[in-house]
Amino acid sequence: MDRFNEVVAFVEVARRRSFAAAARELDWHVSAVSRAVAALEKRLGVRLLQRTTRSVAPTEAGRAYFQRCETLLGEFDGADAAVRDLGSTLTGTLRVSLPSGFGLTHIAPVLDRFLAAHPQLRLDLDLSNRFVDLVEEGFDLALRIGELADSQLIARRLAPNRQILVASPGYLARRGVPRRPQQLATHDCLVHVGGTFPPGRWEFVRGDARCAHDANGPLRSNNALALLAACRSGVGILLVAEVLATDDLRSGKLKRVLPGWSTAARDVYAVYPSARFVPAKVRAFVDFVAAHLSAAMPQAGRGAGDADRR
């Protein structure tokens, strides 16, 4: 049994927490998987897996070794995929989950360019604010805004995206312009619910000063575009992702409120399953979105990062 197959066997067992499941995935006999892992542990002189009658789990050394080996195997498979993809045409279906407001505002209007570049590829878009289970529900990737939970997904940061306060010129002329976060208590606030942050809890920072406001007002919604529409019409002040308000700020339909105060950043990420290699169609779509955001949002070109494990 060579060293490469020993590592392959160990990674599959550690990932699936089962010798039998690893054997099915590799199309090996269970005894072959067991021999490979035993040979690896003997060669390294350390126990990598804790075995009981009911379960298999990596030891502390096993967890560290698994992370390194999974990355290396991914590089091998990625190299194979890159060579296969050279000169190839993207085909099949790409299933993508998008936040509804962001998807409608920033992605849907430019999809014609992506599809024109890849005429044999079909897009299946799910516009929803729920965090889909990519593996269980069969999605190739998702675009997400905000803090990401720990998972076995790969995450690539596409663009920084601050939260900003905005209001219509008409509202500000009628109700006055707040100069401090505390003055929001006398204003109508529009509250986004159903996100990954506490609804109505607006936190502000300026230098060493920190404060929070429990926003309240005439309208709450889980749809950011509905809140933006209400904000444009003068209903109240809204805390919204800057990426959604960019066009309205440029046109003058909305104005910044409390521009000297910072609020939480909720960056734009692409996430996809931790597969051995990333399909060419996924890489192509993620690169397209990253390039589009860099051009559409001047601040997006700063800080967009490589993929990392989440």
PDB file of N, CA, C and O in Angstrom, residues 146-207:
ATOM      1  N   GLY A 146     -22.865  38.785   5.150  1.00  0.00           N
ATOM      2  CA  GLY A 146     -22.841  38.793   6.605  1.00  0.00           C
ATOM      3  C   GLY A 146     -21.907  37.755   7.164  1.00  0.00           C
ATOM      4  O   GLY A 146     -21.214  37.025   6.437  1.00  0.00           O
ATOM      5  N   GLU A 147     -21.892  37.657   8.481  1.00  0.00           N
ATOM      6  CA  GLU A 147     -21.015  36.727   9.181  1.00  0.00           C
ATOM      7  C   GLU A 147     -21.391  35.293   8.847  1.00  0.00           C
ATOM      8  O   GLU A 147     -22.565  34.927   8.833  1.00  0.00           O
ATOM      9  N   LEU A 148     -20.380  34.492   8.558  1.00  0.00           N
ATOM     10  CA  LEU A 148     -20.613  33.106   8.187  1.00  0.00           C
ATOM     11  C   LEU A 148     -20.412  32.191   9.392  1.00  0.00           C
ATOM     12  O   LEU A 148     -19.466  32.366  10.165  1.00  0.00           O
ATOM     13  N   ALA A 149     -21.298  31.225   9.510  1.00  0.00           N
ATOM     14  CA  ALA A 149     -21.149  30.238  10.580  1.00  0.00           C
ATOM     15  C   ALA A 149     -20.038  29.263  10.219  1.00  0.00           C
ATOM     16  O   ALA A 149     -19.697  29.078   9.044  1.00  0.00           O
ATOM     17  N   ASP A 150     -19.454  28.651  11.243  1.00  0.00           N
ATOM     18  CA  ASP A 150     -18.455  27.614  11.011  1.00  0.00           C
ATOM     19  C   ASP A 150     -19.100  26.452  10.275  1.00  0.00           C
ATOM     20  O   ASP A 150     -20.195  26.021  10.601  1.00  0.00           O
ATOM     21  N   SER A 151     -18.426  25.936   9.260  1.00  0.00           N
ATOM     22  CA  SER A 151     -18.954  24.792   8.522  1.00  0.00           C
ATOM     23  C   SER A 151     -17.824  24.177   7.722  1.00  0.00           C
ATOM     24  O   SER A 151     -16.682  24.629   7.782  1.00  0.00           O
ATOM     25  N   GLN A 152     -18.146  23.156   6.952  1.00  0.00           N
ATOM     26  CA  GLN A 152     -17.160  22.538   6.078  1.00  0.00           C
ATOM     27  C   GLN A 152     -17.265  23.096   4.662  1.00  0.00           C
ATOM     28  O   GLN A 152     -16.844  22.462   3.709  1.00  0.00           O
ATOM     29  N   LEU A 153     -17.821  24.303   4.541  1.00  0.00           N
ATOM     30  CA  LEU A 153     -17.892  24.952   3.242  1.00  0.00           C
ATOM     31  C   LEU A 153     -16.623  25.765   2.989  1.00  0.00           C
ATOM     32  O   LEU A 153     -15.939  26.184   3.916  1.00  0.00           O
ATOM     33  N   ILE A 154     -16.337  25.984   1.713  1.00  0.00           N
ATOM     34  CA  ILE A 154     -15.272  26.889   1.319  1.00  0.00           C
ATOM     35  C   ILE A 154     -15.895  28.257   1.095  1.00  0.00           C
ATOM     36  O   ILE A 154     -16.950  28.380   0.471  1.00  0.00           O
ATOM     37  N   ALA A 155     -15.280  29.300   1.633  1.00  0.00           N
ATOM     38  CA  ALA A 155     -15.809  30.659   1.501  1.00  0.00           C
ATOM     39  C   ALA A 155     -14.781  31.544   0.807  1.00  0.00           C
ATOM     40  O   ALA A 155     -13.594  31.518   1.148  1.00  0.00           O
ATOM     41  N   ARG A 156     -15.245  32.309  -0.159  1.00  0.00           N
ATOM     42  CA  ARG A 156     -14.393  33.303  -0.814  1.00  0.00           C
ATOM     43  C   ARG A 156     -15.029  34.675  -0.624  1.00  0.00           C
ATOM     44  O   ARG A 156     -16.167  34.889  -1.025  1.00  0.00           O
ATOM     45  N   ARG A 157     -14.316  35.583  -0.003  1.00  0.00           N
ATOM     46  CA  ARG A 157     -14.815  36.942   0.210  1.00  0.00           C
ATOM     47  C   ARG A 157     -14.737  37.702  -1.106  1.00  0.00           C
ATOM     48  O   ARG A 157     -13.669  37.835  -1.703  1.00  0.00           O
ATOM     49  N   LEU A 158     -15.891  38.203  -1.558  1.00  0.00           N
ATOM     50  CA  LEU A 158     -15.969  38.869  -2.848  1.00  0.00           C
ATOM     51  C   LEU A 158     -15.898  40.378  -2.736  1.00  0.00           C
ATOM     52  O   LEU A 158     -15.372  41.036  -3.637  1.00  0.00           O
ATOM     53  N   ALA A 159     -16.462  40.928  -1.665  1.00  0.00           N
ATOM     54  CA  ALA A 159     -16.487  42.385  -1.540  1.00  0.00           C
ATOM     55  C   ALA A 159     -16.797  42.784  -0.116  1.00  0.00           C
ATOM     56  O   ALA A 159     -17.596  42.132   0.552  1.00  0.00           O
ATOM     57  N   PRO A 160     -16.165  43.865   0.357  1.00  0.00           N
ATOM     58  CA  PRO A 160     -16.579  44.419   1.651  1.00  0.00           C
ATOM     59  C   PRO A 160     -17.931  45.091   1.496  1.00  0.00           C
ATOM     60  O   PRO A 160     -18.293  45.548   0.414  1.00  0.00           O
ATOM     61  N   ASN A 161     -18.701  45.113   2.552  1.00  0.00           N
ATOM     62  CA  ASN A 161     -20.052  45.667   2.446  1.00  0.00           C
ATOM     63  C   ASN A 161     -20.503  46.186   3.800  1.00  0.00           C
ATOM     64  O   ASN A 161     -20.891  45.419   4.663  1.00  0.00           O
ATOM     65  N   ARG A 162     -20.431  47.487   3.963  1.00  0.00           N
ATOM     66  CA  ARG A 162     -20.827  48.086   5.241  1.00  0.00           C
ATOM     67  C   ARG A 162     -22.342  48.165   5.361  1.00  0.00           C
ATOM     68  O   ARG A 162     -23.067  48.130   4.381  1.00  0.00           O
ATOM     69  N   GLN A 163     -22.786  48.305   6.594  1.00  0.00           N
ATOM     70  CA  GLN A 163     -24.169  48.664   6.875  1.00  0.00           C
ATOM     71  C   GLN A 163     -24.211  50.181   7.067  1.00  0.00           C
ATOM     72  O   GLN A 163     -23.369  50.750   7.773  1.00  0.00           O
ATOM     73  N   ILE A 164     -25.155  50.843   6.434  1.00  0.00           N
ATOM     74  CA  ILE A 164     -25.252  52.297   6.545  1.00  0.00           C
ATOM     75  C   ILE A 164     -26.700  52.697   6.841  1.00  0.00           C
ATOM     76  O   ILE A 164     -27.644  51.960   6.527  1.00  0.00           O
ATOM     77  N   LEU A 165     -26.857  53.867   7.450  1.00  0.00           N
ATOM     78  CA  LEU A 165     -28.179  54.443   7.682  1.00  0.00           C
ATOM     79  C   LEU A 165     -28.527  55.372   6.529  1.00  0.00           C
ATOM     80  O   LEU A 165     -27.710  56.198   6.114  1.00  0.00           O
ATOM     81  N   VAL A 166     -29.765  55.238   6.026  1.00  0.00           N
ATOM     82  CA  VAL A 166     -30.208  56.087   4.923  1.00  0.00           C
ATOM     83  C   VAL A 166     -31.640  56.560   5.170  1.00  0.00           C
ATOM     84  O   VAL A 166     -32.396  55.937   5.927  1.00  0.00           O
ATOM     85  N   ALA A 167     -31.983  57.676   4.534  1.00  0.00           N
ATOM     86  CA  ALA A 167     -33.350  58.199   4.580  1.00  0.00           C
ATOM     87  C   ALA A 167     -33.557  59.054   3.343  1.00  0.00           C
ATOM     88  O   ALA A 167     -32.593  59.502   2.699  1.00  0.00           O
ATOM     89  N   SER A 168     -34.798  59.295   2.997  1.00  0.00           N
ATOM     90  CA  SER A 168     -35.091  60.137   1.837  1.00  0.00           C
ATOM     91  C   SER A 168     -34.910  61.602   2.192  1.00  0.00           C
ATOM     92  O   SER A 168     -35.068  62.001   3.356  1.00  0.00           O
ATOM     93  N   PRO A 169     -34.587  62.447   1.211  1.00  0.00           N
ATOM     94  CA  PRO A 169     -34.495  63.888   1.478  1.00  0.00           C
ATOM     95  C   PRO A 169     -35.797  64.449   2.049  1.00  0.00           C
ATOM     96  O   PRO A 169     -35.767  65.328   2.916  1.00  0.00           O
ATOM     97  N   GLY A 170     -36.925  63.932   1.580  1.00  0.00           N
ATOM     98  CA  GLY A 170     -38.208  64.413   2.077  1.00  0.00           C
ATOM     99  C   GLY A 170     -38.404  64.117   3.550  1.00  0.00           C
ATOM    100  O   GLY A 170     -38.891  64.967   4.314  1.00  0.00           O
ATOM    101  N   TYR A 171     -38.047  62.899   3.952  1.00  0.00           N
ATOM    102  CA  TYR A 171     -38.179  62.549   5.376  1.00  0.00           C
ATOM    103  C   TYR A 171     -37.296  63.437   6.236  1.00  0.00           C
ATOM    104  O   TYR A 171     -37.728  63.949   7.287  1.00  0.00           O
ATOM    105  N   LEU A 172     -36.060  63.636   5.821  1.00  0.00           N
ATOM    106  CA  LEU A 172     -35.130  64.432   6.613  1.00  0.00           C
ATOM    107  C   LEU A 172     -35.567  65.898   6.678  1.00  0.00           C
ATOM    108  O   LEU A 172     -35.395  66.551   7.716  1.00  0.00           O
ATOM    109  N   ALA A 173     -36.156  66.397   5.595  1.00  0.00           N
ATOM    110  CA  ALA A 173     -36.649  67.782   5.621  1.00  0.00           C
ATOM    111  C   ALA A 173     -37.833  67.913   6.569  1.00  0.00           C
ATOM    112  O   ALA A 173     -38.003  68.944   7.237  1.00  0.00           O
ATOM    113  N   ARG A 174     -38.639  66.876   6.646  1.00  0.00           N
ATOM    114  CA  ARG A 174     -39.843  66.908   7.475  1.00  0.00           C
ATOM    115  C   ARG A 174     -39.548  66.655   8.943  1.00  0.00           C
ATOM    116  O   ARG A 174     -40.130  67.289   9.825  1.00  0.00           O
ATOM    117  N   ARG A 175     -38.625  65.722   9.229  1.00  0.00           N
ATOM    118  CA  ARG A 175     -38.402  65.279  10.610  1.00  0.00           C
ATOM    119  C   ARG A 175     -37.081  65.766  11.206  1.00  0.00           C
ATOM    120  O   ARG A 175     -36.844  65.593  12.398  1.00  0.00           O
ATOM    121  N   GLY A 176     -36.221  66.312  10.368  1.00  0.00           N
ATOM    122  CA  GLY A 176     -34.926  66.748  10.858  1.00  0.00           C
ATOM    123  C   GLY A 176     -33.858  65.687  10.688  1.00  0.00           C
ATOM    124  O   GLY A 176     -34.161  64.504  10.509  1.00  0.00           O
ATOM    125  N   VAL A 177     -32.597  66.110  10.738  1.00  0.00           N
ATOM    126  CA  VAL A 177     -31.469  65.212  10.530  1.00  0.00           C
ATOM    127  C   VAL A 177     -30.852  64.849  11.882  1.00  0.00           C
ATOM    128  O   VAL A 177     -30.368  65.738  12.599  1.00  0.00           O
ATOM    129  N   PRO A 178     -30.861  63.578  12.267  1.00  0.00           N
ATOM    130  CA  PRO A 178     -30.215  63.197  13.537  1.00  0.00           C
ATOM    131  C   PRO A 178     -28.708  63.394  13.460  1.00  0.00           C
ATOM    132  O   PRO A 178     -28.088  63.073  12.444  1.00  0.00           O
ATOM    133  N   ARG A 179     -28.142  63.934  14.538  1.00  0.00           N
ATOM    134  CA  ARG A 179     -26.704  64.179  14.575  1.00  0.00           C
ATOM    135  C   ARG A 179     -25.973  63.157  15.450  1.00  0.00           C
ATOM    136  O   ARG A 179     -24.755  63.015  15.347  1.00  0.00           O
ATOM    137  N   ARG A 180     -26.707  62.482  16.315  1.00  0.00           N
ATOM    138  CA  ARG A 180     -26.135  61.474  17.203  1.00  0.00           C
ATOM    139  C   ARG A 180     -27.053  60.254  17.213  1.00  0.00           C
ATOM    140  O   ARG A 180     -28.270  60.387  17.043  1.00  0.00           O
ATOM    141  N   PRO A 181     -26.491  59.069  17.431  1.00  0.00           N
ATOM    142  CA  PRO A 181     -27.331  57.862  17.455  1.00  0.00           C
ATOM    143  C   PRO A 181     -28.476  57.948  18.454  1.00  0.00           C
ATOM    144  O   PRO A 181     -29.566  57.412  18.204  1.00  0.00           O
ATOM    145  N   GLN A 182     -28.259  58.635  19.586  1.00  0.00           N
ATOM    146  CA  GLN A 182     -29.306  58.735  20.591  1.00  0.00           C
ATOM    147  C   GLN A 182     -30.549  59.440  20.061  1.00  0.00           C
ATOM    148  O   GLN A 182     -31.670  59.201  20.545  1.00  0.00           O
ATOM    149  N   GLN A 183     -30.392  60.313  19.073  1.00  0.00           N
ATOM    150  CA  GLN A 183     -31.523  61.055  18.527  1.00  0.00           C
ATOM    151  C   GLN A 183     -32.424  60.187  17.646  1.00  0.00           C
ATOM    152  O   GLN A 183     -33.528  60.607  17.284  1.00  0.00           O
ATOM    153  N   LEU A 184     -31.981  58.981  17.337  1.00  0.00           N
ATOM    154  CA  LEU A 184     -32.833  58.076  16.561  1.00  0.00           C
ATOM    155  C   LEU A 184     -34.089  57.689  17.335  1.00  0.00           C
ATOM    156  O   LEU A 184     -35.072  57.242  16.741  1.00  0.00           O
ATOM    157  N   ALA A 185     -34.056  57.856  18.650  1.00  0.00           N
ATOM    158  CA  ALA A 185     -35.221  57.506  19.471  1.00  0.00           C
ATOM    159  C   ALA A 185     -36.441  58.341  19.123  1.00  0.00           C
ATOM    160  O   ALA A 185     -37.583  57.927  19.372  1.00  0.00           O
ATOM    161  N   THR A 186     -36.237  59.494  18.526  1.00  0.00           N
ATOM    162  CA  THR A 186     -37.361  60.357  18.148  1.00  0.00           C
ATOM    163  C   THR A 186     -37.734  60.211  16.681  1.00  0.00           C
ATOM    164  O   THR A 186     -38.531  60.988  16.168  1.00  0.00           O
ATOM    165  N   HIS A 187     -37.147  59.216  16.006  1.00  0.00           N
ATOM    166  CA  HIS A 187     -37.401  59.027  14.578  1.00  0.00           C
ATOM    167  C   HIS A 187     -38.097  57.707  14.308  1.00  0.00           C
ATOM    168  O   HIS A 187     -38.054  56.774  15.124  1.00  0.00           O
ATOM    169  N   ASP A 188     -38.723  57.618  13.131  1.00  0.00           N
ATOM    170  CA  ASP A 188     -39.321  56.374  12.663  1.00  0.00           C
ATOM    171  C   ASP A 188     -38.232  55.527  12.011  1.00  0.00           C
ATOM    172  O   ASP A 188     -37.580  55.977  11.054  1.00  0.00           O
ATOM    173  N   CYS A 189     -38.027  54.341  12.517  1.00  0.00           N
ATOM    174  CA  CYS A 189     -36.995  53.449  11.991  1.00  0.00           C
ATOM    175  C   CYS A 189     -37.648  52.258  11.291  1.00  0.00           C
ATOM    176  O   CYS A 189     -38.650  51.718  11.767  1.00  0.00           O
ATOM    177  N   LEU A 190     -37.067  51.868  10.198  1.00  0.00           N
ATOM    178  CA  LEU A 190     -37.536  50.716   9.425  1.00  0.00           C
ATOM    179  C   LEU A 190     -36.640  49.533   9.773  1.00  0.00           C
ATOM    180  O   LEU A 190     -35.413  49.632   9.663  1.00  0.00           O
ATOM    181  N   VAL A 191     -37.243  48.419  10.172  1.00  0.00           N
ATOM    182  CA  VAL A 191     -36.481  47.318  10.771  1.00  0.00           C
ATOM    183  C   VAL A 191     -36.490  46.096   9.866  1.00  0.00           C
ATOM    184  O   VAL A 191     -37.559  45.599   9.477  1.00  0.00           O
ATOM    185  N   HIS A 192     -35.285  45.622   9.559  1.00  0.00           N
ATOM    186  CA  HIS A 192     -35.150  44.378   8.795  1.00  0.00           C
ATOM    187  C   HIS A 192     -35.115  43.209   9.770  1.00  0.00           C
ATOM    188  O   HIS A 192     -34.363  43.217  10.741  1.00  0.00           O
ATOM    189  N   VAL A 193     -35.939  42.201   9.515  1.00  0.00           N
ATOM    190  CA  VAL A 193     -35.998  41.019  10.372  1.00  0.00           C
ATOM    191  C   VAL A 193     -35.674  39.786   9.544  1.00  0.00           C
ATOM    192  O   VAL A 193     -35.774  39.790   8.323  1.00  0.00           O
ATOM    193  N   GLY A 194     -35.289  38.730  10.248  1.00  0.00           N
ATOM    194  CA  GLY A 194     -35.050  37.463   9.565  1.00  0.00           C
ATOM    195  C   GLY A 194     -33.642  37.291   9.064  1.00  0.00           C
ATOM    196  O   GLY A 194     -33.333  36.326   8.365  1.00  0.00           O
ATOM    197  N   GLY A 195     -32.726  38.209   9.389  1.00  0.00           N
ATOM    198  CA  GLY A 195     -31.343  38.073   8.968  1.00  0.00           C
ATOM    199  C   GLY A 195     -30.524  37.304   9.978  1.00  0.00           C
ATOM    200  O   GLY A 195     -31.044  36.624  10.859  1.00  0.00           O
ATOM    201  N   THR A 196     -29.193  37.439   9.883  1.00  0.00           N
ATOM    202  CA  THR A 196     -28.303  36.721  10.789  1.00  0.00           C
ATOM    203  C   THR A 196     -27.896  37.574  11.980  1.00  0.00           C
ATOM    204  O   THR A 196     -27.069  37.178  12.776  1.00  0.00           O
ATOM    205  N   PHE A 197     -28.479  38.764  12.112  1.00  0.00           N
ATOM    206  CA  PHE A 197     -28.163  39.647  13.227  1.00  0.00           C
ATOM    207  C   PHE A 197     -29.454  39.970  13.959  1.00  0.00           C
ATOM    208  O   PHE A 197     -30.545  39.849  13.406  1.00  0.00           O
ATOM    209  N   PRO A 198     -29.378  40.408  15.229  1.00  0.00           N
ATOM    210  CA  PRO A 198     -30.602  40.685  15.990  1.00  0.00           C
ATOM    211  C   PRO A 198     -31.414  41.795  15.334  1.00  0.00           C
ATOM    212  O   PRO A 198     -30.892  42.882  15.082  1.00  0.00           O
ATOM    213  N   PRO A 199     -32.687  41.585  15.024  1.00  0.00           N
ATOM    214  CA  PRO A 199     -33.494  42.614  14.365  1.00  0.00           C
ATOM    215  C   PRO A 199     -33.679  43.830  15.252  1.00  0.00           C
ATOM    216  O   PRO A 199     -33.997  43.711  16.433  1.00  0.00           O
ATOM    217  N   GLY A 200     -33.450  45.000  14.668  1.00  0.00           N
ATOM    218  CA  GLY A 200     -33.686  46.239  15.390  1.00  0.00           C
ATOM    219  C   GLY A 200     -32.581  46.657  16.333  1.00  0.00           C
ATOM    220  O   GLY A 200     -32.667  47.723  16.946  1.00  0.00           O
ATOM    221  N   ARG A 201     -31.544  45.877  16.471  1.00  0.00           N
ATOM    222  CA  ARG A 201     -30.420  46.235  17.340  1.00  0.00           C
ATOM    223  C   ARG A 201     -29.347  46.892  16.473  1.00  0.00           C
ATOM    224  O   ARG A 201     -28.596  46.226  15.787  1.00  0.00           O
ATOM    225  N   TRP A 202     -29.299  48.210  16.491  1.00  0.00           N
ATOM    226  CA  TRP A 202     -28.356  48.963  15.681  1.00  0.00           C
ATOM    227  C   TRP A 202     -27.198  49.416  16.560  1.00  0.00           C
ATOM    228  O   TRP A 202     -27.394  50.134  17.544  1.00  0.00           O
ATOM    229  N   GLU A 203     -25.993  49.003  16.209  1.00  0.00           N
ATOM    230  CA  GLU A 203     -24.807  49.324  16.997  1.00  0.00           C
ATOM    231  C   GLU A 203     -23.899  50.262  16.207  1.00  0.00           C
ATOM    232  O   GLU A 203     -23.709  50.085  15.001  1.00  0.00           O
ATOM    233  N   PHE A 204     -23.329  51.250  16.912  1.00  0.00           N
ATOM    234  CA  PHE A 204     -22.541  52.292  16.264  1.00  0.00           C
ATOM    235  C   PHE A 204     -21.198  52.459  16.968  1.00  0.00           C
ATOM    236  O   PHE A 204     -21.086  52.293  18.186  1.00  0.00           O
ATOM    237  N   VAL A 205     -20.187  52.811  16.158  1.00  0.00           N
ATOM    238  CA  VAL A 205     -18.843  53.047  16.682  1.00  0.00           C
ATOM    239  C   VAL A 205     -18.284  54.302  16.016  1.00  0.00           C
ATOM    240  O   VAL A 205     -18.420  54.501  14.807  1.00  0.00           O
ATOM    241  N   ARG A 206     -17.632  55.147  16.835  1.00  0.00           N
ATOM    242  CA  ARG A 206     -16.870  56.288  16.301  1.00  0.00           C
ATOM    243  C   ARG A 206     -15.678  56.499  17.221  1.00  0.00           C
ATOM    244  O   ARG A 206     -15.835  56.970  18.351  1.00  0.00           O
ATOM    245  N   GLY A 207     -14.504  56.099  16.740  1.00  0.00           N
ATOM    246  CA  GLY A 207     -13.330  56.140  17.596  1.00  0.00           C
ATOM    247  C   GLY A 207     -13.504  55.196  18.764  1.00  0.00           C
ATOM    248  O   GLY A 207     -13.776  54.010  18.610  1.00  0.00           O
TER     249      GLY A 207
END
